[in-house]
Amino acid sequence: MKIAILFANYGPYHISRFQAFQKSCSSFDWEAIAIQLAQTELEYPWQVQINKSSVNILSVTENKALENISSKELLASLFKLLNEVRPDALVISGYFRLSILFALLWNIWHRKPTILLSDSKENDQPRSCWKEKIKSWLVTQYKAALVGGKPHKRYLIKLGMPVDAIFLGYDTVGNDVFHPELIKSLPCPLNRPFFLAVNRFVSKKNLPFLISAYATYHQLAGNKAWDLVLCGDGELRPQIEQQIAKLNLQNSVHLPGFLQQDELLPYFAHASCFIHASIQEQWGLVVNEAMAAGLPVLVSNRCGCFEDLLIEGVNGFSFDPENSQQLTDLMLKVSSGKIDIEKMGQAALEHIQLFSPEYFAQGLMQAVEYALTKN
């Protein structure tokens, strides 16, 4: 039995998930096959050292970023690769990209079950009736689904997928990489306590809001204020730099740029608290990473992970990403010394162990087995 998993591009957390699934497949004497549309993607410029892992990834196209490949070339290469692999079941991430739709149709034509990987939720964006009808039809072409958490399951049910065909565990990272015992010895990037945020610098990440809330916090906390580190890069960087300068926060807000996973580890190791302020976020895997590093978290209630990962007042706090005063108050509360942030961080570390690559593998195995029985 050959089970293929198709992603646009395999990043570090895809590798950890696939390795766990591969291990589960071996106990069934199944073969897990990793397929990606391209080796690189401009939107997510991570660098994965495939040669250091046990994963053999089949790339539909090579030597070009996904965004630079024509649809004709991509579909022709995908058709060729699927005909060579001929999986007994195909696991696909998403459902609206043309190449993903093509893979779904290929699988339907060959009468093989298709499993959907999804972390879409209903409030991600305004929904139009006709698009939702198309989406409902698409979703019903899949035999089963693996989703991130509760809001994602509710959305698929609304779109028409049977409740018993939906399984949990999609959004996980390699928790062990971030474990405090492994990273605390890394050199500290700052000599002061700091809040940490890791994002692409794009509108939905709500960074101007975060900086504004931090500016008020910095003024109220005075010389006891923690610094703020914003890791990442993107189109809004000039605007963010201007905002920081206008608020005279150049000495307190730090922009180290886009960092690969190993470069991020010192920041996760020595931060005092993690903040994710997105106005719209299907899940928010950086919250998993922060919790795996033993950090208390402040999470926007618009994030898909909020409902499953956050235990209010135990491993962190939630906030409205349009209420800057609420976030300012939480910064003051967390940095006041009146909150046991070590205990809160330990609670975060313990809770995220439930969301491991093995959890992904277990959920996907259940989805595949279900799909095979329904095909």
mmCIF file of C-alpha atoms in Angstrom:
data_model
loop_
_atom_site.group_PDB
_atom_site.id
_atom_site.type_symbol
_atom_site.label_atom_id
_atom_site.label_comp_id
_atom_site.label_asym_id
_atom_site.label_seq_id
_atom_site.Cartn_x
_atom_site.Cartn_y
_atom_site.Cartn_z
ATOM 1 C CA MET A 1 0.000 0.000 0.000
ATOM 2 C CA LYS A 2 1.456 3.360 -1.079
ATOM 3 C CA ILE A 3 0.235 6.527 0.677
ATOM 4 C CA ALA A 4 1.447 9.786 -0.897
ATOM 5 C CA ILE A 5 1.330 13.166 0.848
ATOM 6 C CA LEU A 6 1.343 16.201 -1.455
ATOM 7 C CA PHE A 7 2.372 19.635 -0.169
ATOM 8 C CA ALA A 8 3.254 22.725 -2.180
ATOM 9 C CA ASN A 9 6.668 22.678 -0.497
ATOM 10 C CA TYR A 10 8.088 20.717 2.445
ATOM 11 C CA GLY A 11 9.237 22.953 5.302
ATOM 12 C CA PRO A 12 10.748 21.880 8.646
ATOM 13 C CA TYR A 13 7.412 21.035 10.270
ATOM 14 C CA HIS A 14 6.266 19.071 7.201
ATOM 15 C CA ILE A 15 9.374 16.921 7.593
ATOM 16 C CA SER A 16 8.710 16.171 11.255
ATOM 17 C CA ARG A 17 5.091 15.250 10.514
ATOM 18 C CA PHE A 18 6.013 13.056 7.578
ATOM 19 C CA GLN A 19 8.684 11.206 9.552
ATOM 20 C CA ALA A 20 6.143 10.362 12.257
ATOM 21 C CA PHE A 21 3.625 9.190 9.655
ATOM 22 C CA GLN A 22 6.309 7.186 7.871
ATOM 23 C CA LYS A 23 7.076 5.401 11.137
ATOM 24 C CA SER A 24 3.385 4.579 11.649
ATOM 25 C CA CYS A 25 3.113 3.269 8.079
ATOM 26 C CA SER A 26 6.033 0.912 8.589
ATOM 27 C CA SER A 27 4.080 -0.999 11.234
ATOM 28 C CA PHE A 28 1.398 -1.678 8.589
ATOM 29 C CA ASP A 29 4.011 -2.513 5.970
ATOM 30 C CA TRP A 30 2.801 0.537 4.017
ATOM 31 C CA GLU A 31 5.016 2.928 2.080
ATOM 32 C CA ALA A 32 4.710 6.666 2.786
ATOM 33 C CA ILE A 33 5.741 8.876 -0.143
ATOM 34 C CA ALA A 34 6.501 12.601 0.181
ATOM 35 C CA ILE A 35 5.664 14.762 -2.855
ATOM 36 C CA GLN A 36 6.111 18.516 -3.213
ATOM 37 C CA LEU A 37 5.197 20.779 -6.104
ATOM 38 C CA ALA A 38 8.537 22.624 -5.936
ATOM 39 C CA GLN A 39 11.730 22.625 -3.882
ATOM 40 C CA THR A 40 11.376 26.307 -2.980
ATOM 41 C CA GLU A 41 8.582 28.811 -2.490
ATOM 42 C CA LEU A 42 9.078 32.595 -2.397
ATOM 43 C CA GLU A 43 6.338 33.102 0.198
ATOM 44 C CA TYR A 44 8.060 30.755 2.663
ATOM 45 C CA PRO A 45 11.822 30.940 2.022
ATOM 46 C CA TRP A 46 12.797 28.320 4.559
ATOM 47 C CA GLN A 47 15.801 26.110 3.943
ATOM 48 C CA VAL A 48 15.320 22.421 4.613
ATOM 49 C CA GLN A 49 18.395 20.243 4.778
ATOM 50 C CA ILE A 50 16.836 17.146 3.246
ATOM 51 C CA ASN A 51 20.119 15.266 3.263
ATOM 52 C CA LYS A 52 20.085 15.344 7.075
ATOM 53 C CA SER A 53 16.701 13.652 7.292
ATOM 54 C CA SER A 54 15.459 10.195 6.386
ATOM 55 C CA VAL A 55 12.856 11.644 4.032
ATOM 56 C CA ASN A 56 13.153 11.211 0.287
ATOM 57 C CA ILE A 57 11.025 14.001 -1.186
ATOM 58 C CA LEU A 58 9.875 13.734 -4.779
ATOM 59 C CA SER A 59 9.711 17.197 -6.361
ATOM 60 C CA VAL A 60 7.274 17.729 -9.216
ATOM 61 C CA THR A 61 9.574 20.489 -10.491
ATOM 62 C CA GLU A 62 13.141 21.398 -9.581
ATOM 63 C CA ASN A 63 15.421 24.448 -9.734
ATOM 64 C CA LYS A 64 12.546 26.965 -9.787
ATOM 65 C CA ALA A 65 10.499 28.635 -7.072
ATOM 66 C CA LEU A 66 6.863 27.557 -7.190
ATOM 67 C CA GLU A 67 5.696 31.056 -8.067
ATOM 68 C CA ASN A 68 7.950 31.089 -11.164
ATOM 69 C CA ILE A 69 6.626 27.880 -12.723
ATOM 70 C CA SER A 70 3.954 28.088 -15.428
ATOM 71 C CA SER A 71 0.703 26.215 -14.824
ATOM 72 C CA LYS A 72 1.222 24.207 -17.997
ATOM 73 C CA GLU A 73 4.679 23.041 -16.912
ATOM 74 C CA LEU A 74 3.548 22.287 -13.373
ATOM 75 C CA LEU A 75 0.486 20.263 -14.391
ATOM 76 C CA ALA A 76 2.397 18.273 -17.014
ATOM 77 C CA SER A 77 5.119 17.383 -14.505
ATOM 78 C CA LEU A 78 2.568 16.537 -11.813
ATOM 79 C CA PHE A 79 0.682 14.253 -14.214
ATOM 80 C CA LYS A 80 3.913 12.441 -15.056
ATOM 81 C CA LEU A 81 4.943 12.004 -11.422
ATOM 82 C CA LEU A 82 1.539 10.738 -10.256
ATOM 83 C CA ASN A 83 1.513 8.218 -13.102
ATOM 84 C CA GLU A 84 4.942 7.005 -11.987
ATOM 85 C CA VAL A 85 4.098 6.780 -8.281
ATOM 86 C CA ARG A 86 0.498 5.544 -8.628
ATOM 87 C CA PRO A 87 -0.421 5.908 -4.945
ATOM 88 C CA ASP A 88 -3.166 3.764 -3.409
ATOM 89 C CA ALA A 89 -4.322 6.830 -1.445
ATOM 90 C CA LEU A 90 -3.420 10.485 -1.916
ATOM 91 C CA VAL A 91 -3.249 13.025 0.907
ATOM 92 C CA ILE A 92 -3.544 16.625 -0.328
ATOM 93 C CA SER A 93 -3.035 19.940 1.478
ATOM 94 C CA GLY A 94 -5.778 22.421 0.568
ATOM 95 C CA TYR A 95 -8.319 22.430 -2.244
ATOM 96 C CA PHE A 96 -8.226 25.643 -4.299
ATOM 97 C CA ARG A 97 -4.788 25.722 -5.958
ATOM 98 C CA LEU A 98 -5.059 24.599 -9.620
ATOM 99 C CA SER A 99 -2.374 21.931 -9.265
ATOM 100 C CA ILE A 100 -4.065 20.579 -6.125
ATOM 101 C CA LEU A 101 -7.389 20.365 -7.958
ATOM 102 C CA PHE A 102 -5.622 18.548 -10.768
ATOM 103 C CA ALA A 103 -4.193 16.012 -8.285
ATOM 104 C CA LEU A 104 -7.678 15.485 -6.826
ATOM 105 C CA LEU A 105 -9.145 14.874 -10.293
ATOM 106 C CA TRP A 106 -6.306 12.497 -11.179
ATOM 107 C CA ASN A 107 -7.044 10.502 -8.063
ATOM 108 C CA ILE A 108 -10.800 10.429 -8.678
ATOM 109 C CA TRP A 109 -10.194 9.272 -12.267
ATOM 110 C CA HIS A 110 -8.069 6.397 -10.953
ATOM 111 C CA ARG A 111 -10.709 5.586 -8.313
ATOM 112 C CA LYS A 112 -8.367 6.027 -5.378
ATOM 113 C CA PRO A 113 -9.362 7.676 -2.079
ATOM 114 C CA THR A 114 -8.247 11.251 -1.433
ATOM 115 C CA ILE A 115 -7.700 12.681 2.062
ATOM 116 C CA LEU A 116 -7.871 16.431 2.648
ATOM 117 C CA LEU A 117 -5.464 18.316 4.926
ATOM 118 C CA SER A 118 -7.153 21.544 5.997
ATOM 119 C CA ASP A 119 -6.920 24.286 8.591
ATOM 120 C CA SER A 120 -9.486 26.634 7.051
ATOM 121 C CA LYS A 121 -12.121 27.990 9.414
ATOM 122 C CA GLU A 122 -15.314 29.879 8.723
ATOM 123 C CA ASN A 123 -14.194 33.294 9.994
ATOM 124 C CA ASP A 124 -10.911 33.399 8.055
ATOM 125 C CA GLN A 125 -12.457 35.927 5.677
ATOM 126 C CA PRO A 126 -15.858 37.100 4.396
ATOM 127 C CA ARG A 127 -17.548 34.177 2.649
ATOM 128 C CA SER A 128 -19.593 34.452 -0.553
ATOM 129 C CA CYS A 129 -22.496 32.099 -1.184
ATOM 130 C CA TRP A 130 -21.401 30.901 -4.635
ATOM 131 C CA LYS A 131 -17.812 30.215 -3.518
ATOM 132 C CA GLU A 132 -19.061 28.254 -0.540
ATOM 133 C CA LYS A 133 -21.236 26.129 -2.829
ATOM 134 C CA ILE A 134 -18.233 25.328 -5.018
ATOM 135 C CA LYS A 135 -16.184 24.568 -1.932
ATOM 136 C CA SER A 136 -18.912 22.293 -0.575
ATOM 137 C CA TRP A 137 -18.863 20.308 -3.805
ATOM 138 C CA LEU A 138 -15.058 20.062 -3.675
ATOM 139 C CA VAL A 139 -15.002 18.950 -0.052
ATOM 140 C CA THR A 140 -17.455 16.120 -0.745
ATOM 141 C CA GLN A 141 -15.028 14.697 -3.328
ATOM 142 C CA TYR A 142 -12.659 13.794 -0.483
ATOM 143 C CA LYS A 143 -13.229 10.599 1.455
ATOM 144 C CA ALA A 144 -11.803 11.927 4.729
ATOM 145 C CA ALA A 145 -10.002 14.919 6.221
ATOM 146 C CA LEU A 146 -7.358 15.746 8.795
ATOM 147 C CA VAL A 147 -7.841 19.211 10.306
ATOM 148 C CA GLY A 148 -6.092 21.423 12.815
ATOM 149 C CA GLY A 149 -8.662 21.661 15.583
ATOM 150 C CA LYS A 150 -12.226 22.335 16.669
ATOM 151 C CA PRO A 151 -13.050 25.417 14.506
ATOM 152 C CA HIS A 152 -11.671 23.716 11.397
ATOM 153 C CA LYS A 153 -13.755 20.607 12.030
ATOM 154 C CA ARG A 154 -16.903 22.714 12.464
ATOM 155 C CA TYR A 155 -16.259 24.442 9.145
ATOM 156 C CA LEU A 156 -15.825 21.193 7.201
ATOM 157 C CA ILE A 157 -19.008 19.827 8.747
ATOM 158 C CA LYS A 158 -20.820 22.958 7.569
ATOM 159 C CA LEU A 159 -19.397 22.416 4.083
ATOM 160 C CA GLY A 160 -20.881 18.944 4.009
ATOM 161 C CA MET A 161 -18.234 16.478 5.128
ATOM 162 C CA PRO A 162 -19.542 13.755 7.470
ATOM 163 C CA VAL A 163 -18.555 14.188 11.115
ATOM 164 C CA ASP A 164 -17.037 10.719 11.343
ATOM 165 C CA ALA A 165 -14.814 11.420 8.296
ATOM 166 C CA ILE A 166 -12.962 14.284 10.018
ATOM 167 C CA PHE A 167 -9.940 13.661 12.234
ATOM 168 C CA LEU A 168 -7.711 15.982 14.296
ATOM 169 C CA GLY A 169 -3.951 16.551 14.384
ATOM 170 C CA TYR A 170 -2.931 18.441 11.252
ATOM 171 C CA ASP A 171 -1.132 21.421 12.804
ATOM 172 C CA THR A 172 1.914 20.193 14.678
ATOM 173 C CA VAL A 173 5.632 20.955 14.718
ATOM 174 C CA GLY A 174 8.702 19.000 15.799
ATOM 175 C CA ASN A 175 8.357 19.898 19.481
ATOM 176 C CA ASP A 176 11.655 18.304 20.484
ATOM 177 C CA VAL A 177 13.675 20.798 18.421
ATOM 178 C CA PHE A 178 12.447 23.641 20.675
ATOM 179 C CA HIS A 179 12.651 21.893 24.053
ATOM 180 C CA PRO A 180 14.058 24.241 26.743
ATOM 181 C CA GLU A 181 16.598 21.668 27.910
ATOM 182 C CA LEU A 182 18.131 21.644 24.422
ATOM 183 C CA ILE A 183 18.119 25.370 23.656
ATOM 184 C CA LYS A 184 18.679 27.203 26.962
ATOM 185 C CA SER A 185 22.450 26.914 26.548
ATOM 186 C CA LEU A 186 22.362 28.904 23.301
ATOM 187 C CA PRO A 187 23.787 32.436 23.558
ATOM 188 C CA CYS A 188 21.240 35.070 24.558
ATOM 189 C CA PRO A 189 20.600 37.597 21.745
ATOM 190 C CA LEU A 190 19.659 40.386 24.206
ATOM 191 C CA ASN A 191 20.760 41.293 27.694
ATOM 192 C CA ARG A 192 17.240 42.329 28.736
ATOM 193 C CA PRO A 193 13.918 40.490 29.138
ATOM 194 C CA PHE A 194 11.881 40.627 25.938
ATOM 195 C CA PHE A 195 8.578 39.796 24.333
ATOM 196 C CA LEU A 196 8.973 37.801 21.133
ATOM 197 C CA ALA A 197 6.906 37.732 17.933
ATOM 198 C CA VAL A 198 7.745 35.761 14.783
ATOM 199 C CA ASN A 199 5.844 36.690 11.627
ATOM 200 C CA ARG A 200 5.942 37.528 7.980
ATOM 201 C CA PHE A 201 5.616 41.297 7.740
ATOM 202 C CA VAL A 202 2.223 41.278 6.006
ATOM 203 C CA SER A 203 -1.077 42.961 6.886
ATOM 204 C CA LYS A 204 -2.864 40.027 8.489
ATOM 205 C CA LYS A 205 -0.107 39.617 11.083
ATOM 206 C CA ASN A 206 -1.261 42.925 12.618
ATOM 207 C CA LEU A 207 2.224 44.168 13.517
ATOM 208 C CA PRO A 208 1.419 47.927 13.532
ATOM 209 C CA PHE A 209 -1.232 47.116 16.149
ATOM 210 C CA LEU A 210 1.310 45.151 18.199
ATOM 211 C CA ILE A 211 3.844 47.978 18.045
ATOM 212 C CA SER A 212 1.193 50.528 19.037
ATOM 213 C CA ALA A 213 0.131 48.421 22.040
ATOM 214 C CA TYR A 214 3.781 47.952 22.967
ATOM 215 C CA ALA A 215 4.447 51.724 22.756
ATOM 216 C CA THR A 216 1.757 52.368 25.362
ATOM 217 C CA TYR A 217 3.101 49.530 27.492
ATOM 218 C CA HIS A 218 6.639 50.903 27.235
ATOM 219 C CA GLN A 219 5.484 54.321 28.379
ATOM 220 C CA LEU A 220 3.529 52.951 31.352
ATOM 221 C CA ALA A 221 6.160 50.436 32.467
ATOM 222 C CA GLY A 222 9.011 52.931 32.283
ATOM 223 C CA ASN A 223 12.466 51.533 33.021
ATOM 224 C CA LYS A 224 10.922 48.176 33.980
ATOM 225 C CA ALA A 225 9.603 47.620 30.448
ATOM 226 C CA TRP A 226 10.678 44.534 28.561
ATOM 227 C CA ASP A 227 11.952 44.911 25.005
ATOM 228 C CA LEU A 228 10.121 43.628 21.937
ATOM 229 C CA VAL A 229 11.724 41.452 19.239
ATOM 230 C CA LEU A 230 9.962 41.105 15.879
ATOM 231 C CA CYS A 231 11.563 38.305 13.864
ATOM 232 C CA GLY A 232 10.632 38.182 10.212
ATOM 233 C CA ASP A 233 10.537 40.255 7.066
ATOM 234 C CA GLY A 234 8.191 41.233 4.273
ATOM 235 C CA GLU A 235 6.505 44.001 2.347
ATOM 236 C CA LEU A 236 5.535 46.030 5.424
ATOM 237 C CA ARG A 237 9.068 46.360 6.799
ATOM 238 C CA PRO A 238 9.539 50.013 5.686
ATOM 239 C CA GLN A 239 6.211 50.967 7.292
ATOM 240 C CA ILE A 240 7.141 49.131 10.498
ATOM 241 C CA GLU A 241 10.558 50.806 10.650
ATOM 242 C CA GLN A 242 8.909 54.216 10.217
ATOM 243 C CA GLN A 243 6.410 53.486 12.991
ATOM 244 C CA ILE A 244 9.182 52.401 15.369
ATOM 245 C CA ALA A 245 11.162 55.570 14.608
ATOM 246 C CA LYS A 246 8.113 57.815 14.976
ATOM 247 C CA LEU A 247 7.409 56.317 18.415
ATOM 248 C CA ASN A 248 11.097 56.623 19.356
ATOM 249 C CA LEU A 249 11.355 52.898 20.112
ATOM 250 C CA GLN A 250 14.550 52.140 18.153
ATOM 251 C CA ASN A 251 16.361 51.032 21.330
ATOM 252 C CA SER A 252 13.516 48.819 22.536
ATOM 253 C CA VAL A 253 12.037 47.180 19.419
ATOM 254 C CA HIS A 254 14.433 44.909 17.543
ATOM 255 C CA LEU A 255 14.143 43.654 13.947
ATOM 256 C CA PRO A 256 16.631 40.813 13.374
ATOM 257 C CA GLY A 257 15.024 39.960 9.997
ATOM 258 C CA PHE A 258 13.912 36.646 8.532
ATOM 259 C CA LEU A 259 15.634 33.787 10.364
ATOM 260 C CA GLN A 260 15.858 30.103 9.575
ATOM 261 C CA GLN A 261 14.735 27.691 12.286
ATOM 262 C CA ASP A 262 18.168 27.194 13.856
ATOM 263 C CA GLU A 263 18.680 30.985 13.928
ATOM 264 C CA LEU A 264 15.359 31.463 15.722
ATOM 265 C CA LEU A 265 16.178 29.038 18.524
ATOM 266 C CA PRO A 266 18.201 31.504 20.675
ATOM 267 C CA TYR A 267 15.234 33.894 20.636
ATOM 268 C CA PHE A 268 12.803 31.160 21.675
ATOM 269 C CA ALA A 269 15.305 30.034 24.330
ATOM 270 C CA HIS A 270 15.611 33.394 26.057
ATOM 271 C CA ALA A 271 12.329 35.236 25.445
ATOM 272 C CA SER A 272 10.133 35.864 28.480
ATOM 273 C CA CYS A 273 6.790 35.704 26.672
ATOM 274 C CA PHE A 274 5.526 35.119 23.123
ATOM 275 C CA ILE A 275 2.914 37.275 21.360
ATOM 276 C CA HIS A 276 0.876 36.405 18.275
ATOM 277 C CA ALA A 277 -1.394 39.287 17.280
ATOM 278 C CA SER A 278 -2.783 38.197 13.899
ATOM 279 C CA ILE A 279 -6.093 39.627 12.772
ATOM 280 C CA GLN A 280 -6.612 36.511 10.654
ATOM 281 C CA GLU A 281 -4.749 33.224 11.052
ATOM 282 C CA GLN A 282 -5.816 29.739 10.036
ATOM 283 C CA TRP A 283 -3.734 28.218 12.847
ATOM 284 C CA GLY A 284 -0.430 29.892 13.841
ATOM 285 C CA LEU A 285 2.317 27.261 14.081
ATOM 286 C CA VAL A 286 4.729 29.711 15.712
ATOM 287 C CA VAL A 287 2.515 29.451 18.799
ATOM 288 C CA ASN A 288 3.238 25.694 18.845
ATOM 289 C CA GLU A 289 6.949 26.479 18.606
ATOM 290 C CA ALA A 290 6.823 29.034 21.427
ATOM 291 C CA MET A 291 4.946 26.656 23.707
ATOM 292 C CA ALA A 292 7.387 23.856 22.838
ATOM 293 C CA ALA A 293 10.141 26.227 24.003
ATOM 294 C CA GLY A 294 8.347 26.609 27.347
ATOM 295 C CA LEU A 295 7.091 30.168 26.807
ATOM 296 C CA PRO A 296 3.831 31.626 28.110
ATOM 297 C CA VAL A 297 1.813 32.972 25.172
ATOM 298 C CA LEU A 298 -0.428 35.939 24.430
ATOM 299 C CA VAL A 299 -2.594 34.874 21.477
ATOM 300 C CA SER A 300 -5.121 36.736 19.360
ATOM 301 C CA ASN A 301 -8.563 35.163 19.600
ATOM 302 C CA ARG A 302 -8.732 35.227 15.774
ATOM 303 C CA CYS A 303 -5.998 32.595 15.502
ATOM 304 C CA GLY A 304 -7.111 29.101 14.567
ATOM 305 C CA CYS A 305 -4.961 27.599 17.326
ATOM 306 C CA PHE A 306 -6.541 29.742 20.054
ATOM 307 C CA GLU A 307 -9.354 27.337 20.903
ATOM 308 C CA ASP A 308 -7.176 24.213 21.069
ATOM 309 C CA LEU A 309 -3.823 25.455 22.371
ATOM 310 C CA LEU A 310 -4.647 28.245 24.810
ATOM 311 C CA ILE A 311 -5.802 27.474 28.341
ATOM 312 C CA GLU A 312 -6.794 30.909 29.614
ATOM 313 C CA GLY A 313 -4.738 32.014 32.595
ATOM 314 C CA VAL A 314 -2.881 28.691 32.728
ATOM 315 C CA ASN A 315 -0.451 28.727 29.781
ATOM 316 C CA GLY A 316 -1.197 32.249 28.576
ATOM 317 C CA PHE A 317 -3.901 34.766 27.777
ATOM 318 C CA SER A 318 -6.033 35.671 24.775
ATOM 319 C CA PHE A 319 -6.904 39.128 23.480
ATOM 320 C CA ASP A 320 -8.980 40.905 20.858
ATOM 321 C CA PRO A 321 -6.569 41.901 18.029
ATOM 322 C CA GLU A 322 -8.451 45.175 17.587
ATOM 323 C CA ASN A 323 -8.249 46.185 21.249
ATOM 324 C CA SER A 324 -4.760 47.595 21.832
ATOM 325 C CA GLN A 325 -5.488 48.514 25.442
ATOM 326 C CA GLN A 326 -6.307 44.885 26.195
ATOM 327 C CA LEU A 327 -2.940 43.742 24.844
ATOM 328 C CA THR A 328 -1.125 46.566 26.659
ATOM 329 C CA ASP A 329 -2.749 45.493 29.927
ATOM 330 C CA LEU A 330 -1.675 41.901 29.353
ATOM 331 C CA MET A 331 1.926 42.984 28.704
ATOM 332 C CA LEU A 332 1.880 44.939 31.953
ATOM 333 C CA LYS A 333 0.367 41.972 33.787
ATOM 334 C CA VAL A 334 2.842 39.408 32.471
ATOM 335 C CA SER A 335 5.916 41.592 33.107
ATOM 336 C CA SER A 336 4.770 42.878 36.518
ATOM 337 C CA GLY A 337 6.335 40.079 38.544
ATOM 338 C CA LYS A 338 2.901 39.187 39.919
ATOM 339 C CA ILE A 339 2.456 36.366 37.410
ATOM 340 C CA ASP A 340 4.451 33.143 37.758
ATOM 341 C CA ILE A 341 5.634 33.074 34.144
ATOM 342 C CA GLU A 342 7.850 30.040 34.756
ATOM 343 C CA LYS A 343 4.832 28.031 35.919
ATOM 344 C CA MET A 344 2.823 29.326 32.964
ATOM 345 C CA GLY A 345 5.623 28.411 30.558
ATOM 346 C CA GLN A 346 5.819 24.916 32.043
ATOM 347 C CA ALA A 347 2.067 24.538 31.524
ATOM 348 C CA ALA A 348 2.533 25.594 27.892
ATOM 349 C CA LEU A 349 5.309 23.031 27.453
ATOM 350 C CA GLU A 350 3.187 20.251 28.949
ATOM 351 C CA HIS A 351 0.086 21.083 26.909
ATOM 352 C CA ILE A 352 1.884 21.245 23.552
ATOM 353 C CA GLN A 353 3.105 17.671 23.995
ATOM 354 C CA LEU A 354 -0.448 16.643 23.060
ATOM 355 C CA PHE A 355 0.141 18.308 19.672
ATOM 356 C CA SER A 356 3.152 16.347 18.496
ATOM 357 C CA PRO A 357 4.127 14.857 15.116
ATOM 358 C CA GLU A 358 2.893 11.542 16.532
ATOM 359 C CA TYR A 359 -0.533 13.162 17.026
ATOM 360 C CA PHE A 360 -0.447 14.121 13.321
ATOM 361 C CA ALA A 361 0.531 10.579 12.363
ATOM 362 C CA GLN A 362 -2.218 9.041 14.494
ATOM 363 C CA GLY A 363 -4.879 11.335 13.029
ATOM 364 C CA LEU A 364 -3.715 10.805 9.460
ATOM 365 C CA MET A 365 -3.598 7.021 9.872
ATOM 366 C CA GLN A 366 -7.197 7.134 11.111
ATOM 367 C CA ALA A 367 -8.217 9.307 8.141
ATOM 368 C CA VAL A 368 -6.490 7.028 5.622
ATOM 369 C CA GLU A 369 -8.013 3.875 7.110
ATOM 370 C CA TYR A 370 -11.455 5.494 7.085
ATOM 371 C CA ALA A 371 -11.016 6.646 3.459
ATOM 372 C CA LEU A 372 -9.944 3.188 2.330
ATOM 373 C CA THR A 373 -13.038 1.594 3.851
ATOM 374 C CA LYS A 374 -15.322 4.162 2.191
ATOM 375 C CA ASN A 375 -13.755 4.011 -1.279
#
